[in-house]
Tab-separated table of C-alpha atoms and ligand atoms in Angstrom:
chain	number	residue	atom	x	y	z
A	1	MET	CA	-0.005	-0.005	0.016
A	2	ASN	CA	1.465	3.290	-0.932
A	3	TYR	CA	1.605	6.199	1.434
A	4	LEU	CA	-1.197	8.147	-0.246
A	5	ILE	CA	-3.743	5.342	0.021
A	6	ARG	CA	-2.884	4.700	3.676
A	7	PHE	CA	-3.297	8.417	4.376
A	8	ASN	CA	-6.710	8.456	2.701
A	9	ILE	CA	-7.984	5.440	4.684
A	10	PHE	CA	-6.812	7.157	7.861
A	11	LYS	CA	-8.672	10.302	6.843
A	12	MET	CA	-11.895	8.311	6.392
A	13	ILE	CA	-11.615	6.280	9.559
A	14	LEU	CA	-11.136	9.252	11.864
A	15	PRO	CA	-14.461	10.983	11.152
A	16	ALA	CA	-16.207	7.614	11.245
A	17	LEU	CA	-14.800	6.956	14.712
A	18	TRP	CA	-15.773	10.411	15.814
A	19	LEU	CA	-19.357	9.919	14.543
A	20	LEU	CA	-19.612	6.552	16.268
A	21	SER	CA	-18.379	7.885	19.613
A	22	SER	CA	-20.750	10.829	19.532
A	23	ALA	CA	-23.624	8.519	18.655
A	24	ILE	CA	-22.767	6.322	21.651
A	25	SER	CA	-22.508	9.270	24.054
A	26	GLY	CA	-25.762	10.665	22.602
A	27	ALA	CA	-27.559	7.433	23.342
A	28	TYR	CA	-26.057	6.697	26.755
A	29	GLY	CA	-24.784	10.068	27.969
A	30	GLN	CA	-28.173	11.760	28.072
A	31	ASP	CA	-30.361	11.176	31.090
A	32	PRO	CA	-33.123	8.790	29.951
A	33	TYR	CA	-35.458	10.317	32.568
A	34	LEU	CA	-35.208	13.831	31.085
A	35	PRO	CA	-38.460	13.582	29.079
A	36	GLN	CA	-40.385	12.432	32.188
A	37	ARG	CA	-38.825	15.221	34.218
A	38	LYS	CA	-39.837	17.842	31.621
A	39	GLU	CA	-43.368	16.502	31.657
A	40	MET	CA	-43.461	16.662	35.479
A	41	VAL	CA	-42.335	20.312	35.432
A	42	ILE	CA	-44.901	21.299	32.818
A	43	LYS	CA	-47.952	19.337	33.941
A	44	GLN	CA	-47.552	19.060	37.711
A	45	ILE	CA	-45.639	22.223	38.637
A	46	ALA	CA	-45.981	25.032	36.073
A	47	ALA	CA	-49.611	24.167	35.278
A	48	ARG	CA	-50.499	24.536	38.965
A	49	GLY	CA	-49.145	28.052	39.190
A	50	ILE	CA	-45.457	27.780	40.082
A	51	SER	CA	-43.876	30.487	37.903
A	52	ASN	CA	-40.461	31.327	39.388
A	53	GLN	CA	-38.094	30.326	36.586
A	54	LYS	CA	-35.258	29.411	38.936
A	55	VAL	CA	-37.570	27.040	40.796
A	56	LEU	CA	-38.748	25.432	37.545
A	57	ASP	CA	-35.118	25.067	36.391
A	58	ALA	CA	-34.207	23.434	39.689
A	59	PHE	CA	-36.875	20.738	39.103
A	60	LEU	CA	-35.541	20.203	35.589
A	61	ASN	CA	-31.979	19.831	36.830
A	62	VAL	CA	-32.377	17.548	39.868
A	63	PRO	CA	-32.565	13.861	38.929
A	64	ARG	CA	-35.457	12.893	41.258
A	65	HIS	CA	-35.063	9.189	40.338
A	66	GLU	CA	-31.700	9.183	42.132
A	67	PHE	CA	-33.490	10.035	45.396
A	68	VAL	CA	-36.011	7.175	45.399
A	69	PRO	CA	-35.337	3.523	46.167
A	70	TYR	CA	-34.398	1.485	43.099
A	71	GLU	CA	-37.693	-0.435	43.002
A	72	TYR	CA	-39.696	2.840	42.769
A	73	ARG	CA	-37.587	4.548	40.142
A	74	ARG	CA	-40.140	4.106	37.405
A	75	PHE	CA	-42.604	6.088	39.595
A	76	ALA	CA	-40.049	8.789	40.459
A	77	TYR	CA	-41.741	11.450	38.332
A	78	ALA	CA	-45.345	10.505	39.245
A	79	ASP	CA	-47.659	13.067	40.853
A	80	GLN	CA	-47.424	11.591	44.367
A	81	PRO	CA	-45.201	11.011	47.414
A	82	LEU	CA	-43.167	7.773	47.455
A	83	PRO	CA	-41.761	5.575	50.247
A	84	ILE	CA	-38.050	6.075	50.965
A	85	GLY	CA	-37.698	3.439	53.704
A	86	GLU	CA	-37.958	3.661	57.539
A	87	GLY	CA	-41.670	4.453	57.136
A	88	GLN	CA	-40.821	7.872	55.604
A	89	THR	CA	-41.687	9.449	52.262
A	90	ILE	CA	-40.277	11.814	49.611
A	91	SER	CA	-42.939	14.495	49.129
A	92	GLN	CA	-45.012	14.889	45.970
A	93	PRO	CA	-43.059	17.070	43.439
A	94	TYR	CA	-45.696	19.868	43.522
A	95	MET	CA	-45.486	20.075	47.342
A	96	VAL	CA	-41.686	20.464	47.209
A	97	ALA	CA	-42.120	23.119	44.476
A	98	TYR	CA	-44.753	25.043	46.401
A	99	MET	CA	-42.688	25.071	49.604
A	100	THR	CA	-39.612	26.213	47.646
A	101	GLU	CA	-41.380	28.999	45.736
A	102	VAL	CA	-43.181	30.404	48.774
A	103	LEU	CA	-39.800	30.877	50.549
A	104	ASN	CA	-38.672	33.210	47.741
A	105	ILE	CA	-34.995	32.392	48.256
A	106	LYS	CA	-32.295	34.754	47.004
A	107	PRO	CA	-28.795	33.481	46.056
A	108	GLY	CA	-26.578	32.956	49.085
A	109	GLU	CA	-29.372	32.964	51.654
A	110	LYS	CA	-29.087	30.521	54.576
A	111	VAL	CA	-31.842	27.923	54.584
A	112	LEU	CA	-32.543	25.355	57.310
A	113	GLU	CA	-34.444	22.185	56.461
A	114	ILE	CA	-35.863	19.920	59.169
A	115	GLY	CA	-36.284	16.423	57.715
A	116	THR	CA	-33.608	15.682	55.092
A	117	GLY	CA	-35.291	12.368	54.180
A	118	SER	CA	-34.007	11.419	50.722
A	119	GLY	CA	-32.144	14.705	50.275
A	120	TYR	CA	-34.327	15.768	47.321
A	121	GLN	CA	-35.635	19.001	48.827
A	122	ALA	CA	-32.110	19.889	49.936
A	123	ALA	CA	-30.862	19.425	46.325
A	124	ILE	CA	-33.650	21.676	45.034
A	125	LEU	CA	-32.685	24.347	47.603
A	126	ALA	CA	-29.057	24.074	46.542
A	127	GLU	CA	-30.117	24.554	42.911
A	128	VAL	CA	-31.794	27.857	43.776
A	129	GLU	CA	-28.405	28.828	45.226
A	130	ALA	CA	-29.252	28.617	48.895
A	131	GLU	CA	-26.627	27.784	51.525
A	132	VAL	CA	-28.386	24.685	52.858
A	133	TYR	CA	-28.386	23.225	56.386
A	134	SER	CA	-30.454	20.093	56.795
A	135	ILE	CA	-31.174	17.847	59.789
A	136	GLU	CA	-32.488	14.261	59.724
A	137	VAL	CA	-33.388	12.266	62.827
A	138	ILE	CA	-33.285	8.749	61.304
A	139	GLU	CA	-29.622	7.820	60.854
A	140	PRO	CA	-29.878	5.344	57.885
A	141	LEU	CA	-31.814	8.031	55.915
A	142	ALA	CA	-29.237	10.664	56.818
A	143	ILE	CA	-26.411	8.412	55.585
A	144	SER	CA	-28.164	7.559	52.360
A	145	ALA	CA	-29.040	11.209	51.627
A	146	LYS	CA	-25.430	12.207	52.274
A	147	ASN	CA	-24.207	9.639	49.715
A	148	THR	CA	-26.773	10.628	47.065
A	149	LEU	CA	-25.954	14.343	47.395
A	150	LYS	CA	-22.211	13.671	47.364
A	151	ASN	CA	-22.446	11.469	44.255
A	152	LEU	CA	-24.396	14.171	42.480
A	153	GLY	CA	-21.728	16.704	43.392
A	154	TYR	CA	-23.731	19.061	45.678
A	155	LYS	CA	-21.337	21.101	47.795
A	156	ASN	CA	-23.341	23.859	49.436
A	157	ILE	CA	-25.351	21.474	51.673
A	158	ARG	CA	-24.452	20.739	55.278
A	159	LEU	CA	-26.109	17.723	56.886
A	160	LYS	CA	-26.577	16.749	60.481
A	161	THR	CA	-28.039	13.639	62.037
A	162	GLY	CA	-30.259	14.389	65.011
A	163	ASP	CA	-33.512	15.836	66.254
A	164	GLY	CA	-34.255	19.116	64.450
A	165	TYR	CA	-36.948	20.257	66.933
A	166	GLN	CA	-34.472	22.683	68.487
A	167	GLY	CA	-33.210	23.933	65.085
A	168	TRP	CA	-29.470	24.403	64.505
A	169	ALA	CA	-28.413	27.190	66.849
A	170	GLU	CA	-24.738	27.391	65.764
A	171	HIS	CA	-25.733	28.463	62.239
A	172	ALA	CA	-28.745	30.611	63.124
A	173	PRO	CA	-30.278	32.921	62.144
A	174	PHE	CA	-31.723	31.573	58.891
A	175	ASP	CA	-33.272	33.526	56.042
A	176	ALA	CA	-35.629	30.614	55.456
A	177	ILE	CA	-36.719	27.454	57.254
A	178	VAL	CA	-38.506	24.556	55.591
A	179	VAL	CA	-39.973	21.831	57.754
A	180	THR	CA	-40.954	18.581	55.967
A	181	CYS	CA	-42.379	16.709	58.989
A	182	SER	CA	-45.348	17.787	61.046
A	183	PRO	CA	-45.213	18.760	64.747
A	184	SER	CA	-48.470	19.426	66.649
A	185	ALA	CA	-47.377	23.050	67.176
A	186	ILE	CA	-44.693	25.342	65.708
A	187	PRO	CA	-41.443	24.774	67.686
A	188	GLU	CA	-40.401	27.937	69.544
A	189	ALA	CA	-36.723	27.442	68.663
A	190	LEU	CA	-37.522	27.583	64.955
A	191	ARG	CA	-39.349	30.890	65.359
A	192	GLU	CA	-36.369	32.290	67.225
A	193	GLN	CA	-33.879	31.108	64.621
A	194	LEU	CA	-35.592	33.058	61.842
A	195	ALA	CA	-33.613	36.111	60.690
A	196	GLU	CA	-35.243	39.518	60.329
A	197	GLY	CA	-37.200	39.257	57.042
A	198	GLY	CA	-36.985	35.467	57.346
A	199	ARG	CA	-39.677	33.070	56.042
A	200	MET	CA	-40.705	29.652	57.291
A	201	VAL	CA	-42.974	27.022	55.767
A	202	ILE	CA	-44.154	24.259	58.066
A	203	PRO	CA	-46.952	21.653	58.293
A	204	VAL	CA	-48.694	21.713	61.683
A	205	GLY	CA	-51.003	19.108	63.170
A	206	ARG	CA	-50.948	15.583	64.512
A	207	GLN	CA	-50.635	12.611	62.159
A	208	ASN	CA	-54.245	11.425	62.389
A	209	SER	CA	-55.933	14.810	62.479
A	210	ILE	CA	-55.995	17.486	59.805
A	211	GLN	CA	-52.661	19.183	59.199
A	212	TYR	CA	-52.268	22.634	57.679
A	213	LEU	CA	-49.331	24.172	55.924
A	214	TYR	CA	-48.349	27.478	57.547
A	215	VAL	CA	-46.205	30.236	56.061
A	216	LEU	CA	-44.518	32.582	58.551
A	217	GLU	CA	-42.656	35.807	58.056
A	218	LYS	CA	-40.623	37.768	60.622
A	219	ARG	CA	-40.803	41.561	60.251
A	220	LYS	CA	-39.401	43.967	62.838
A	221	GLY	CA	-39.145	41.046	65.252
A	222	LYS	CA	-42.830	40.191	64.878
A	223	ILE	CA	-44.003	37.009	63.199
A	224	ARG	CA	-47.009	36.999	60.921
A	225	GLU	CA	-48.428	33.614	60.018
A	226	ARG	CA	-50.956	32.360	57.541
A	227	ASN	CA	-52.492	28.985	56.948
A	228	VAL	CA	-52.264	28.176	53.259
A	229	MET	CA	-53.640	24.668	52.647
A	230	PRO	CA	-54.504	21.324	54.212
A	231	VAL	CA	-51.677	18.828	53.831
A	232	ARG	CA	-50.474	15.326	54.826
A	233	PHE	CA	-46.918	14.928	56.176
A	234	VAL	CA	-45.158	12.353	58.342
A	235	PRO	CA	-45.001	13.361	62.020
A	236	MET	CA	-42.057	15.227	63.540
A	237	ILE	CA	-40.508	12.768	66.023
A	238	ASP	CA	-37.783	12.879	68.696
A	239	SER	CA	-34.797	10.533	68.670
A	240	GLN	CA	-36.858	7.889	70.509
A	241	GLY	CA	-39.457	8.012	67.738
A	242	LYS	CA	-42.102	9.780	69.855
A	243	ALA	CA	-44.227	12.331	67.974
A	244	TYR	CA	-44.031	16.036	68.936
B	1	LIG	N1	-37.509	16.614	52.607
B	1	LIG	C1	-37.564	15.190	52.457
B	1	LIG	C2	-38.893	14.653	52.958
B	1	LIG	C3	-38.698	13.602	53.944
B	1	LIG	S1	-40.098	13.167	54.899
B	1	LIG	C4	-37.246	14.754	51.042
B	1	LIG	O1	-37.109	15.611	50.175
B	1	LIG	O2	-37.114	13.558	50.818
B	1	LIG	C5	-39.711	13.949	56.444
B	1	LIG	C6	-38.475	13.520	57.143
B	1	LIG	O3	-38.457	14.188	58.396
B	1	LIG	C7	-38.344	12.051	57.450
B	1	LIG	O4	-37.201	11.549	56.853
B	1	LIG	C8	-38.249	11.984	58.959
B	1	LIG	O5	-37.411	10.974	59.444
B	1	LIG	C9	-37.732	13.368	59.306
B	1	LIG	N2	-37.963	13.831	60.667
B	1	LIG	C10	-39.013	13.562	61.492
B	1	LIG	N3	-38.838	14.180	62.669
B	1	LIG	C11	-37.670	14.835	62.617
B	1	LIG	C12	-36.944	15.650	63.531
B	1	LIG	N4	-37.379	15.879	64.787
B	1	LIG	N5	-35.741	16.151	63.156
B	1	LIG	C13	-35.253	15.908	61.910
B	1	LIG	N6	-35.890	15.147	60.990
B	1	LIG	C14	-37.082	14.596	61.331
C-alpha cells in the first residue's frame, strides 16, 4: 500500500470513529429520565401556578429518580409522594415546588431544612443557590441522603443527624426554614432562629388529624403567620421516635 492510500484510509476512519463515539454518548450520555422530568415540570408544577423560573429550572436539573429507592424509580416522576424506607416518604413534586417557591430564596441565603429524608428538597434548595443546612433524625436516611448528594456533586449542603426540633443554633439565624415533617405546634426554637425578614414554611397538626401548611414571616421582630392549605406529612418525632 502506498503512502497516499494509507493516508486516505486514515482520513476516512477518523471521522467515522468520531461519529460513532458521539452517537454512543448521545444514546447513553443523556439522562433517559429527562423527558419524564420535563413533563413533570410542565404538567404538575408550572400548570398549577409555580412560575419562578429558577424554581422550575431546579426541578428540571435535579434527577429525582436518584433520590427514590431502586424499586420505585419508574414512579419517580409521578404526581405523588413515594416511600423512601424507615416508614418515611419523599414528598410529591408539587409540594416540594410550592414550599420552595413560597420561601422566595435569593442566592446565598441561609436555609434550614428539618427532615432531610431522601435529600431531594435539599438538592432543590441548593439549585436555587441557597446555603443549605439540613437535619435528619433517622440515621440510615441521613447516611443515604449524604451519599446521594455527594455522588451528584452538591457542595453547598451541610447535613446533620439528630432531632431538628431545636433547630441548628450554631448556624442561626436563617433567612428561610422549611420543615418537611409535622409537629403538633410550631417549635419555639424555629421561630427564634428566623432572621429579620426570614420566612418559614411548616406543616402543623398531628398525624391522624388534619394538618395545615403554615407560612410565617418575621418583620421587625414580629411574626405574621398564615394557613395556606390542608396537607399530609409524616410526624415530627424525637430521637426515641415519639411524635411532637
Ligand atoms: N424533605 C424530604 C422529605 C422527607 S419526609 C425529602 O425531600 O425527601 C420527612 C423527614 O423528616 C423524614 O425523613 C423523617 O425521618 C424526618 N424527621 C421527622 N422528625 C424529625 C426531627 N425531629 N428532626 C429531623 N428530621 C425529622
